[in-house]
CSV table of C-alpha atoms and ligand atoms in Angstrom, one decimal:
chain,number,residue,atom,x,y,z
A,123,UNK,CA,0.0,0.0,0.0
A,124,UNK,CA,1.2,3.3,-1.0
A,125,UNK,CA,0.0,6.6,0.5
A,126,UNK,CA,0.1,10.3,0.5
A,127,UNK,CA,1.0,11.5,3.9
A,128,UNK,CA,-0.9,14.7,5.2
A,129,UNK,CA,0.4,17.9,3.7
A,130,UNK,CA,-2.2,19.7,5.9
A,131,UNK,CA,-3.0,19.2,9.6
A,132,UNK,CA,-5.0,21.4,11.7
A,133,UNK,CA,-4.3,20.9,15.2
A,134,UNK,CA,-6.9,21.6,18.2
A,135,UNK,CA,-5.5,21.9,21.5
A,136,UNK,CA,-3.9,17.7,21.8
A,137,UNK,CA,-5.8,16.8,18.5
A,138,UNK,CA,-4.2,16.8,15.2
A,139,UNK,CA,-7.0,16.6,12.3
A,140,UNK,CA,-5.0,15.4,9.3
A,141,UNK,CA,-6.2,16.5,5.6
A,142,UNK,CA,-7.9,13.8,3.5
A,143,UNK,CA,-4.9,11.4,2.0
A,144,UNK,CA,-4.9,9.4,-1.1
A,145,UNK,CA,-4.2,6.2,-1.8
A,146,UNK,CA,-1.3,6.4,-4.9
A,147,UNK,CA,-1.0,2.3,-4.8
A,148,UNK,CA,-2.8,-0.9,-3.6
A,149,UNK,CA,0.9,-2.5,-3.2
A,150,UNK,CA,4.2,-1.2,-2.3
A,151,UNK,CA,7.7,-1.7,-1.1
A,152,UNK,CA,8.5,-0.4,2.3
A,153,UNK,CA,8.9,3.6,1.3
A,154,UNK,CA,10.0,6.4,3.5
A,155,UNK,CA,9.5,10.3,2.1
A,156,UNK,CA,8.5,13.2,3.2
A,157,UNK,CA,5.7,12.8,0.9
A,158,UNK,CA,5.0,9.4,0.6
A,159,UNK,CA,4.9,6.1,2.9
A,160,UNK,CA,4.9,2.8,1.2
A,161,UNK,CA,3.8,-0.2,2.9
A,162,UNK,CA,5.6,-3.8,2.6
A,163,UNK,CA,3.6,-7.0,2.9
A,164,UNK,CA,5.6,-7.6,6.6
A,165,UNK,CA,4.6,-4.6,7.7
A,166,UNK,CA,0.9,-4.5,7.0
A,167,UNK,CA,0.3,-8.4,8.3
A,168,UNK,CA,2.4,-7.1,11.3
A,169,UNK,CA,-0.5,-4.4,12.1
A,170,UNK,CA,-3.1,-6.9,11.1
A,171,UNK,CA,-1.5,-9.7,13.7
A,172,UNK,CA,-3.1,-6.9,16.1
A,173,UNK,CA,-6.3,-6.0,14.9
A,174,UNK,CA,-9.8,-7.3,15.1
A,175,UNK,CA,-12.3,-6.6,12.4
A,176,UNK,CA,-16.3,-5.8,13.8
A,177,UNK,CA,-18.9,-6.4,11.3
A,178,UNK,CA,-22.7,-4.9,12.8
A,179,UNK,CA,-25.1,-6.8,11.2
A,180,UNK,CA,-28.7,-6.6,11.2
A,181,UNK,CA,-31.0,-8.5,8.4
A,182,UNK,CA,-28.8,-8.0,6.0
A,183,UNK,CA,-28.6,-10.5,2.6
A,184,UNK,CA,-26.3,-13.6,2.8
A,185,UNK,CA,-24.8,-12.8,-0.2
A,186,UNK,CA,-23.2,-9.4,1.4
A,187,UNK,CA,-21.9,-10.8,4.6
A,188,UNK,CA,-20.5,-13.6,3.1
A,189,UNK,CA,-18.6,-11.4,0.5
A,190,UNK,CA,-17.4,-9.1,3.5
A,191,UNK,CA,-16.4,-11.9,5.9
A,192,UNK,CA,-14.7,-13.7,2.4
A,193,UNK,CA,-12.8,-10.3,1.9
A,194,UNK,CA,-11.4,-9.1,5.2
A,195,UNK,CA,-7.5,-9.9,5.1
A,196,UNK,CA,-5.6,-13.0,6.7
A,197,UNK,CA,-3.9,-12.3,9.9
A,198,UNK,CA,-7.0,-10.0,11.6
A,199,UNK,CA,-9.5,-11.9,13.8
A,200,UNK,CA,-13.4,-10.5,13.1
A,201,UNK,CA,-16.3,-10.3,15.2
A,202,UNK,CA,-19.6,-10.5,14.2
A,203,UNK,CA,-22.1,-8.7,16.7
A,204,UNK,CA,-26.1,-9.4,14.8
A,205,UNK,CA,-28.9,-8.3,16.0
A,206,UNK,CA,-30.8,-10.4,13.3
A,207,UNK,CA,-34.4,-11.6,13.4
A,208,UNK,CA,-34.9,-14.8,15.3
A,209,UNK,CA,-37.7,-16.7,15.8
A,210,UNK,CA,-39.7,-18.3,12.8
A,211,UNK,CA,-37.9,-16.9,10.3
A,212,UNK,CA,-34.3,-17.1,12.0
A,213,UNK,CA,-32.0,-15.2,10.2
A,214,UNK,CA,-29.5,-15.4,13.1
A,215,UNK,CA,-29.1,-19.2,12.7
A,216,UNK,CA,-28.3,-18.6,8.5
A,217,UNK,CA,-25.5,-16.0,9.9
A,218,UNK,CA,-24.7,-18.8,12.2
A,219,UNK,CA,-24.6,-22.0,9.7
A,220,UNK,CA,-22.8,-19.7,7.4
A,221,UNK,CA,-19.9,-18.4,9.5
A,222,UNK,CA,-19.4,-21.7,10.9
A,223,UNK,CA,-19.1,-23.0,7.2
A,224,UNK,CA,-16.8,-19.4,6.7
A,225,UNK,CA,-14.7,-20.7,9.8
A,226,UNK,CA,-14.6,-24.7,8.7
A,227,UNK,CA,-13.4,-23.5,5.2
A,228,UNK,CA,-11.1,-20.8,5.5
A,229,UNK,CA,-9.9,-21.4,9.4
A,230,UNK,CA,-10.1,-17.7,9.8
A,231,UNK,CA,-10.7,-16.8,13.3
A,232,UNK,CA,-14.2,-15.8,13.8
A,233,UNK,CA,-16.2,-14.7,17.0
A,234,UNK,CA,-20.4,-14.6,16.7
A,235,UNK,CA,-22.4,-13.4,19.1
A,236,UNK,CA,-26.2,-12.0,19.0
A,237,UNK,CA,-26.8,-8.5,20.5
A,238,UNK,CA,-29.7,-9.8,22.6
A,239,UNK,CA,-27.9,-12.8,24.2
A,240,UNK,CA,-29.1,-12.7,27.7
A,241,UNK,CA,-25.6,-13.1,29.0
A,242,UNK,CA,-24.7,-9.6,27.5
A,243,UNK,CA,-27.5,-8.3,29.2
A,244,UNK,CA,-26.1,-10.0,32.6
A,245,UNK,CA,-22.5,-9.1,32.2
A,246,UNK,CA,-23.3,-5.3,31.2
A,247,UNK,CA,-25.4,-5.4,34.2
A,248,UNK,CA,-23.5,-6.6,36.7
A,249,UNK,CA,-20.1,-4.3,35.8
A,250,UNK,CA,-22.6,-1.1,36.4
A,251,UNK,CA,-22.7,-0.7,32.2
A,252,UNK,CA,-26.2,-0.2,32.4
A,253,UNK,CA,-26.4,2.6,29.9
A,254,UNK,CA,-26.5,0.3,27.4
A,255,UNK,CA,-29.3,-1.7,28.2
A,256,UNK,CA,-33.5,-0.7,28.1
A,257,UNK,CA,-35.8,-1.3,30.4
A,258,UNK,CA,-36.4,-4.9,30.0
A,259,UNK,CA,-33.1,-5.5,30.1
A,260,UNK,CA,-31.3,-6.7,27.3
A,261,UNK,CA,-29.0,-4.7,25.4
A,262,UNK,CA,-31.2,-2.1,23.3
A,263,UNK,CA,-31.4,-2.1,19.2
A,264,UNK,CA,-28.6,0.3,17.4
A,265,UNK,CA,-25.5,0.0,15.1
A,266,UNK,CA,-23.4,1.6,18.2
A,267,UNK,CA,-24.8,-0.7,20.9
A,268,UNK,CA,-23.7,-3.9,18.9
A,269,UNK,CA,-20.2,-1.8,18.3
A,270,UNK,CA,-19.5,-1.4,21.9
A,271,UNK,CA,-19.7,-4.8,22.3
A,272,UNK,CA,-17.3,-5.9,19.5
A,273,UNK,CA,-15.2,-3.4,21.1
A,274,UNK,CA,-15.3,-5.9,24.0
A,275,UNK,CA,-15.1,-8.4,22.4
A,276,UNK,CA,-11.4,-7.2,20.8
A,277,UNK,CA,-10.4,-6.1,24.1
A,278,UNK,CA,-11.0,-9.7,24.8
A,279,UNK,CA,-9.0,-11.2,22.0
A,280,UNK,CA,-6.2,-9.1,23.0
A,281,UNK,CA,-6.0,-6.5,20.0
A,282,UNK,CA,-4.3,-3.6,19.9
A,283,UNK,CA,-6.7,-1.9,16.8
A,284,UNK,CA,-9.8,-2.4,16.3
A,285,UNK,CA,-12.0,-1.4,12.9
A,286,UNK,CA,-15.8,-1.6,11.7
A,287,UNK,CA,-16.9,-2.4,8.6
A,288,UNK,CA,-20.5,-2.7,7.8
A,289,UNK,CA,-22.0,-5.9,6.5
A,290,UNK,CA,-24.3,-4.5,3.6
A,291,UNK,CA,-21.6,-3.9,1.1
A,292,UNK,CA,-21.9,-5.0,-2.6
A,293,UNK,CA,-18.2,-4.9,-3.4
A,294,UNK,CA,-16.5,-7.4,-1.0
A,295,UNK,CA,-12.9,-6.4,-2.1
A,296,UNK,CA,-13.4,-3.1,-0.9
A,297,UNK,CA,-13.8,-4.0,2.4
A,298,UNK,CA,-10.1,-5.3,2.0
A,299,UNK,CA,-8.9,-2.1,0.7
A,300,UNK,CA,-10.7,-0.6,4.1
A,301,UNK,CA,-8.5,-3.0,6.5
A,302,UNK,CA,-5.5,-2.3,4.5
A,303,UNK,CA,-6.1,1.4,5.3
A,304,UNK,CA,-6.3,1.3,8.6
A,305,UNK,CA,-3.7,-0.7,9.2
A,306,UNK,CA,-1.6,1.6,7.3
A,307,UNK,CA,-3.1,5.0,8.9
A,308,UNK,CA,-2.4,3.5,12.1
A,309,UNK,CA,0.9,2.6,11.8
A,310,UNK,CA,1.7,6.3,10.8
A,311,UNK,CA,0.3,8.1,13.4
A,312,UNK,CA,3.1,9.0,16.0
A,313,UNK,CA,0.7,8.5,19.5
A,314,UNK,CA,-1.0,5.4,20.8
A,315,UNK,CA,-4.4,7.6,20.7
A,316,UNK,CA,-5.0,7.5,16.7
A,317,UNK,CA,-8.1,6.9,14.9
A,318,UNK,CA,-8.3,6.7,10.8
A,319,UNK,CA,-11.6,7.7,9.4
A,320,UNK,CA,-12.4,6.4,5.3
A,321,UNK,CA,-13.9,8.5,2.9
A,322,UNK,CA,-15.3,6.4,0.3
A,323,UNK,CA,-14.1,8.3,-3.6
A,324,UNK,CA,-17.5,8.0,-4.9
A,325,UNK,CA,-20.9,6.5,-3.5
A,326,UNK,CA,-22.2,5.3,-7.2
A,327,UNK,CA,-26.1,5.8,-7.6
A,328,UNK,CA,-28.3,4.6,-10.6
A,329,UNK,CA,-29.4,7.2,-12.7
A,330,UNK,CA,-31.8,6.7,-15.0
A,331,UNK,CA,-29.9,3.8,-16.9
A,332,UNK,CA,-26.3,4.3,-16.4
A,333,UNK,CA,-23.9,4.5,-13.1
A,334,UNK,CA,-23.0,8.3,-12.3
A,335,UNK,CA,-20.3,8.5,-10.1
A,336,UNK,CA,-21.3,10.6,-7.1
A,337,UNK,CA,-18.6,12.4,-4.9
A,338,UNK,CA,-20.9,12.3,-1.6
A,339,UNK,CA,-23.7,11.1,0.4
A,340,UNK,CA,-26.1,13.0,1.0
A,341,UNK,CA,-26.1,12.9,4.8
A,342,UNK,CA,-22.1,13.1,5.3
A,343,UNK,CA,-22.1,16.2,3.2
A,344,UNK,CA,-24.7,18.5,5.5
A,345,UNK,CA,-22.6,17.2,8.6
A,346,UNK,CA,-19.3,17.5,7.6
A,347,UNK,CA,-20.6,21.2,6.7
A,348,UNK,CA,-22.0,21.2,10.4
A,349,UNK,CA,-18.9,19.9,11.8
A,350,UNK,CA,-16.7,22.2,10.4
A,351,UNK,CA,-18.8,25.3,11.5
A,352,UNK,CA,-18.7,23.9,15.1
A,353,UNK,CA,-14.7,24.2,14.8
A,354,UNK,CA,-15.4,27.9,13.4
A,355,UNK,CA,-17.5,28.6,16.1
A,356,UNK,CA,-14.9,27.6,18.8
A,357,UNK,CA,-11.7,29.4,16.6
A,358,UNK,CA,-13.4,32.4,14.7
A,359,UNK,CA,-11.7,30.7,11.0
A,360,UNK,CA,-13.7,28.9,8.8
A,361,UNK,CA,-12.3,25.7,8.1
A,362,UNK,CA,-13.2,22.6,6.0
A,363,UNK,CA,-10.9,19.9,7.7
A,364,UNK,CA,-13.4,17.5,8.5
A,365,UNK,CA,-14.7,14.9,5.3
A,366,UNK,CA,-15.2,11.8,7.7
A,367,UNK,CA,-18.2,13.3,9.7
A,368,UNK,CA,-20.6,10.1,9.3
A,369,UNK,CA,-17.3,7.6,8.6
A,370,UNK,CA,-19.1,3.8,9.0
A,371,UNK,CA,-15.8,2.4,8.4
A,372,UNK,CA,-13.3,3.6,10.8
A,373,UNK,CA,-10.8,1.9,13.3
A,374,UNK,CA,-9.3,2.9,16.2
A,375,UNK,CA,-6.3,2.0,18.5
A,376,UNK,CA,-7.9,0.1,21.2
A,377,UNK,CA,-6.2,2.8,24.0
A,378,UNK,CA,-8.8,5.8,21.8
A,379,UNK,CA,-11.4,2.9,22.1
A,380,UNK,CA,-11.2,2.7,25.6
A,381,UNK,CA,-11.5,6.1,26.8
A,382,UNK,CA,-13.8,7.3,23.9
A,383,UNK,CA,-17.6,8.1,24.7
A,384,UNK,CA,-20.5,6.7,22.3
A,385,UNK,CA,-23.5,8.6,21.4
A,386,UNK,CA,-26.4,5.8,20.5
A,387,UNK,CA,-27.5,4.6,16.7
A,388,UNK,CA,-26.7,6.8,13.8
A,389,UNK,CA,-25.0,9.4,15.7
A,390,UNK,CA,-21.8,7.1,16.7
A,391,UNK,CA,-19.3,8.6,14.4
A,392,UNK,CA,-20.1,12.7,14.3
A,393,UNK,CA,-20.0,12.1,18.1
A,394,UNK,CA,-17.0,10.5,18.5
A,395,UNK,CA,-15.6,13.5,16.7
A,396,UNK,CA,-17.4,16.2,19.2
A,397,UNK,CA,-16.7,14.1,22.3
A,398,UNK,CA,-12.9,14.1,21.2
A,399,UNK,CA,-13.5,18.3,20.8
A,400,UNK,CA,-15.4,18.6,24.0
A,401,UNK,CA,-13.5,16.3,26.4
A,402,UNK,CA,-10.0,17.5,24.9
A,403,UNK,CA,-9.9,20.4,23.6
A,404,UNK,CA,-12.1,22.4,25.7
A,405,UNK,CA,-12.9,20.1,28.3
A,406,UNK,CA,-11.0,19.4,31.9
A,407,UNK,CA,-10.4,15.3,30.8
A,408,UNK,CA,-9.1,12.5,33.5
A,409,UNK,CA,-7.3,10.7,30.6
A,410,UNK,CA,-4.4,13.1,31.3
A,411,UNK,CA,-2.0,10.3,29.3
A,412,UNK,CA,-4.3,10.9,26.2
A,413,UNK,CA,-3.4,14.8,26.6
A,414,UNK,CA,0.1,14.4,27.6
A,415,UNK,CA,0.6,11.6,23.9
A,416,UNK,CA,-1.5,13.5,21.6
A,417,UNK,CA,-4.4,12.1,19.7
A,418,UNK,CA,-4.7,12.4,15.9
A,419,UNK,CA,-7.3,11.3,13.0
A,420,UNK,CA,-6.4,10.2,10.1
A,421,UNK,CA,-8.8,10.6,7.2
A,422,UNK,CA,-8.2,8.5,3.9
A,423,UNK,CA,-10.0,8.1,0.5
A,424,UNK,CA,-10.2,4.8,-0.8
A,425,UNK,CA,-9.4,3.8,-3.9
A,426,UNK,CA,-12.8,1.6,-4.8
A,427,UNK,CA,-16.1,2.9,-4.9
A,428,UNK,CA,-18.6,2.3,-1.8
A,429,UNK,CA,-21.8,0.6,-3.0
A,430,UNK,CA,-24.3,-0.8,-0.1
A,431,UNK,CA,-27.5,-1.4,0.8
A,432,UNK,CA,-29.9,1.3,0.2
A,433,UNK,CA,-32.3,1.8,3.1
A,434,UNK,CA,-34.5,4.5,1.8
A,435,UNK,CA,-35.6,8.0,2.4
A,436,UNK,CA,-36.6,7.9,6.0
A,437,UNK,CA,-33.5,6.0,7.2
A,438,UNK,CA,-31.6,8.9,5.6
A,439,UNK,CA,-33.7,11.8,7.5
A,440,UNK,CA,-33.4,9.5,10.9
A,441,UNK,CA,-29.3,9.5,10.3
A,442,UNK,CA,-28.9,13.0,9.3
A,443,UNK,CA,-31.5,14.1,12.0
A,444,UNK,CA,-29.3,12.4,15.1
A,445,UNK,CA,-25.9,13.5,13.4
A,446,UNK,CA,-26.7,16.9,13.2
A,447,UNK,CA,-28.6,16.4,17.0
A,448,UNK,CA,-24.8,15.7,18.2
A,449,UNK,CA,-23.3,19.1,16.8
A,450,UNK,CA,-26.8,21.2,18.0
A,451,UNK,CA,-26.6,19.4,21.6
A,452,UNK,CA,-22.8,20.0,21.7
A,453,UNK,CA,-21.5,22.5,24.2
A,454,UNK,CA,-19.3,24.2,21.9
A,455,UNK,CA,-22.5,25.2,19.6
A,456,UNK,CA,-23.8,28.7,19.8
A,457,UNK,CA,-27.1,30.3,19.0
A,458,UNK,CA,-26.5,31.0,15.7
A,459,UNK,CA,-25.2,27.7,14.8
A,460,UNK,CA,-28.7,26.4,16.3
A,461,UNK,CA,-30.8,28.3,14.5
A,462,UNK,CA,-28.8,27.1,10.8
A,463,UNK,CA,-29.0,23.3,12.3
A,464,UNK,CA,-32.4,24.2,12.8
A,465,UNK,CA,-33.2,25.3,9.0
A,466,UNK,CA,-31.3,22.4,7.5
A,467,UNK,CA,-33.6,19.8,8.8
A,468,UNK,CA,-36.8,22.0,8.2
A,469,UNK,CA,-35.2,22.4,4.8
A,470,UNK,CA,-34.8,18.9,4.1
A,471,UNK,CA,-38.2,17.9,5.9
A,472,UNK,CA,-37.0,16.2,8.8
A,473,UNK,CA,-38.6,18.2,11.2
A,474,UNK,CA,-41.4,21.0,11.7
A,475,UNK,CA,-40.2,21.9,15.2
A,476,UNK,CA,-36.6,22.9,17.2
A,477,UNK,CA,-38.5,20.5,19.9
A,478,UNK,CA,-38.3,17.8,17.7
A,479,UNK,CA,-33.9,17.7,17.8
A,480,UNK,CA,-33.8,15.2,20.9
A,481,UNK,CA,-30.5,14.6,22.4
A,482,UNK,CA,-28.7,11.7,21.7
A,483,UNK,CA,-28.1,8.9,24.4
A,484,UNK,CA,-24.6,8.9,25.1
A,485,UNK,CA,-22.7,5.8,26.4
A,486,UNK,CA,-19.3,6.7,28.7
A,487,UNK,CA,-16.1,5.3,27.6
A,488,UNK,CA,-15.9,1.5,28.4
A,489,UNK,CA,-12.5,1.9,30.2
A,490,UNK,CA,-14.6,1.6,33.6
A,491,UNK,CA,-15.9,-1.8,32.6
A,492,UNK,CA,-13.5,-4.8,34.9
A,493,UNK,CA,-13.4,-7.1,31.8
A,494,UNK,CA,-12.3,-9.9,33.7
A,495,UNK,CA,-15.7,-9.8,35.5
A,496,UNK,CA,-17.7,-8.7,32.4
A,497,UNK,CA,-15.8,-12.4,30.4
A,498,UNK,CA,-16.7,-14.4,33.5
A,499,UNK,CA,-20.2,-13.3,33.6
A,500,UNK,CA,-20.6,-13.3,29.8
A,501,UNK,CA,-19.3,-17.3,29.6
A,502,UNK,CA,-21.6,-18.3,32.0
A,503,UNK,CA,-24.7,-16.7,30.7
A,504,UNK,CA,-24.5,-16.7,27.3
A,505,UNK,CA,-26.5,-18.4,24.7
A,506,UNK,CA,-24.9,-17.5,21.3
A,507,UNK,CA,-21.4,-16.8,21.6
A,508,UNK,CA,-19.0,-18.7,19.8
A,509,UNK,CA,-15.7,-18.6,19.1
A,510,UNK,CA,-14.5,-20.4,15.8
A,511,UNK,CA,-10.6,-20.7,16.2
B,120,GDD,N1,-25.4,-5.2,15.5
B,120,GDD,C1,-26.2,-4.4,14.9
B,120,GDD,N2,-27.3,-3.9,15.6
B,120,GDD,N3,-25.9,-4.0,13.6
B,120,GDD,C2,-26.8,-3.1,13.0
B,120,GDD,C3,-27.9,-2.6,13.7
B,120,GDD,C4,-28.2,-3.0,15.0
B,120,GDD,O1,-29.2,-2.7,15.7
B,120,GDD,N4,-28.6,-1.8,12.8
B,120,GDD,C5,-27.8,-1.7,11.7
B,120,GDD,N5,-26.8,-2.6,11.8
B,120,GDD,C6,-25.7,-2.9,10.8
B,120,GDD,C7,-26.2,-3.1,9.4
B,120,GDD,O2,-26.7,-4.4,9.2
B,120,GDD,C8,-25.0,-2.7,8.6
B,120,GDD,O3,-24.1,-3.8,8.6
B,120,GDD,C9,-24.4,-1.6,9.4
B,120,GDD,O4,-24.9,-1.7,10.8
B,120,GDD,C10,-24.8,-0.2,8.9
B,120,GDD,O5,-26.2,0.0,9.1
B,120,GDD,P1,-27.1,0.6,8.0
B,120,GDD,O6,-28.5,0.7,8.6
B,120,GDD,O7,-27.0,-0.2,6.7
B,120,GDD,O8,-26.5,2.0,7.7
B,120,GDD,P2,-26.2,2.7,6.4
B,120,GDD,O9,-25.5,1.8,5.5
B,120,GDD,O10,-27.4,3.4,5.8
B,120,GDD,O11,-25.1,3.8,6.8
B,120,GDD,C11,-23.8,3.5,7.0
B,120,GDD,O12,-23.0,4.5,6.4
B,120,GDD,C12,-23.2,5.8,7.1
B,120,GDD,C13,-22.3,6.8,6.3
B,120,GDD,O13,-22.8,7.0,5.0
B,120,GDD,C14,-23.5,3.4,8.5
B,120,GDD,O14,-22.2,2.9,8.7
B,120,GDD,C15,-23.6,4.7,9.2
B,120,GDD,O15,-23.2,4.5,10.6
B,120,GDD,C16,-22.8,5.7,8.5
B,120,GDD,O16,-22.9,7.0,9.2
């Protein structure tokens, strides 16, 4: 792998915001520049060795996951968190039958767990993680719910990074691009608090009868815009630094995992951007180390296009609605910045009223969990968990 290195980098406080970078070459030799930084084979299955890969699932086609799970690169363990249908029409069991078959196959470590497995429910219980349960219980619905607990599950496996791709993609050998990245964006950044954020090159649409090659989608453009006017607000210069605003695939080193707040559902990656602004830039933190190291966000464009499942207009308005609720909630907002947030939705007919932009839930940083207790608990109440290798 061969890419740019930042030529830009805006820094805020202990947070360095890198430009967007480009990837020049799948493959590479081992290259040193100012420029440039090449990637050898070695040194990419070295970061790999550490990572674990989370796929969210929820009803999504077999066809898709098995084309992710096929694609994700040797060396990486994966975790699949579902929170499928079960029941009559048990789509959990097909994930099952077919990730065991993945596992007997390929002998690629795999770990499968459903997101309302009493045992979760239990084990969150019991450590005083309660946030991320509702009232009956069990773990509530949401893509960032069933992240947390891959997040978990990595911390349990022992890795060092860990990344997210979504399950719902039609192009299986981009999600292998997207592991490559990370591995490589990590292995660049000089702290152990670095997070690399992709932004897909195009997000191909049909158009009448041909493929048109779109630059954005729809959502990540208004909040990126929002994003960057939040960092205006705060430094007086306009700025347009941030491209990853609603960045589903992203990957973390498991020290930024750890101390990093999650805001529920659709809202998971603007927030994790805010929460790094508000807790340390303008915020009195406890993770002094964090301050003291440095954090920094890498933001790469991949080289393939990102094609997925399209989920229709009202899932669009719920995503932009609680990404844009993140940057209006935000203490580093202002009145003005309000008023715009609340235009853009009327705008694009998400809401009538102000009233109507509810605040996110937002789960604390999973650092306070005693894992030890939380894997005890979790092995002796569980009903679907399974580790394959
Ligand atoms: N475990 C779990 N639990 N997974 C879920 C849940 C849930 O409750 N809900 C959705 N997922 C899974 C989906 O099956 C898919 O693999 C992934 O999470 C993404 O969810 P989608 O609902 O398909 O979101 P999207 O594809 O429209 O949006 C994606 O891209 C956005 C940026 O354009 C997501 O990654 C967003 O988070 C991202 O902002």
């Amino acid at each position: 792998m061969l890419i740019e290195l930042p030529k830009h980098t805006e820094i805020f406080g202990c947070i360095k915001i890198h430009e967007v970078q480009r990837v020049l070459k799948f493959e590479s030799e081992e290259v040193h520049s100012e420029l440039l930084r090449g990637f050898s084979k070695e040194e990419m299955e070295e970061i790999l060795n550490r990572m674990t890969i989370v796929v969210p699932i929820k009803d999504e086609k077999m066809h898709l996951l098995d084309g992710v799970l096929r694609s994700i690169p040797l060396g990486c363990n994966i975790v699949v968190v579902s929170n499928s249908q079960r029941g009559e029409k048990d789509i959990f069991k097909m994930e099952r039958d077919l990730i065991s078959d993945f596992y007997r196959v390929t002998k690629h470590p795999i770990v499968l767990i459903h997101q309302k497995d009493p045992g979760l429910g239990v084990a969150f219980k019991e450590v005083g993680y309660e946030y991320i349960l509702d009232e009956t219980g069990f773990v509530r619905n949401g893509k960032a719910e069933g992240m947390i607990i891959g997040l978990l599950l990595a911390k349990r496996i022992g890795s060092d990074y860990v990344g997210f791709v979504d399950a719902d993609n039609y192009i299986p050998c981009s999600v292998n691009e997207y592991v490559r990245l990370y591995c490589a964006g990590l292995s660049i950044s000089n702290t152990p608090y670095s997070m690399v954020r992709l932004h897909w090159r195009y997000k191909p649409k049909v158009i009448e009868d041909r493929l048109y090659f779109r630059k954005w989608g729809r959502v990540s453009e208004i909040t990126n815009r929002y994003l960057n006017m939040l960092l205006a607000v705060q430094t007086g210069f306009e700025t347009n630094i941030i491209k990853t605003g609603n960045a589903g695939e992203h990957a973390m080193t498991m020290k930024l995992a750890e101390i990093m707040a999650f805001s529920t559902g659709y809202s998971i990656e603007p927030y994790q951007l805010v929460y790094l602004l508000e807790e340390f830039w303008k915020g009195e933190t406890k993770f002094k180390e964090a301050v003291t190291s440095g954090i920094e966000v890498y933001q790469i464009e991949t080289l393939n296009p990102h094609i997925h499942e399209e989920k229709g207009d009202e899932h669009i308005k719920e995503m932009l609605l609680q990404s844009l609720a993140t940057i209006y909630h935000s203490k580093l907002s202002n009145e003005k910045l309000r008023n715009d947030i609340v235009e853009e939705l009327k705008r694009n007919g998400v809401i009538k009223r102000k009233t109507e932009i509810k605040k996110n839930e937002i789960m604390p940083p999973i650092n306070s969990i005693d894992i030890k207790e939380f894997n005890k608990l979790l092995d002796e109440y569980s009903e679907t968990f399974i580790m394959y290798g």
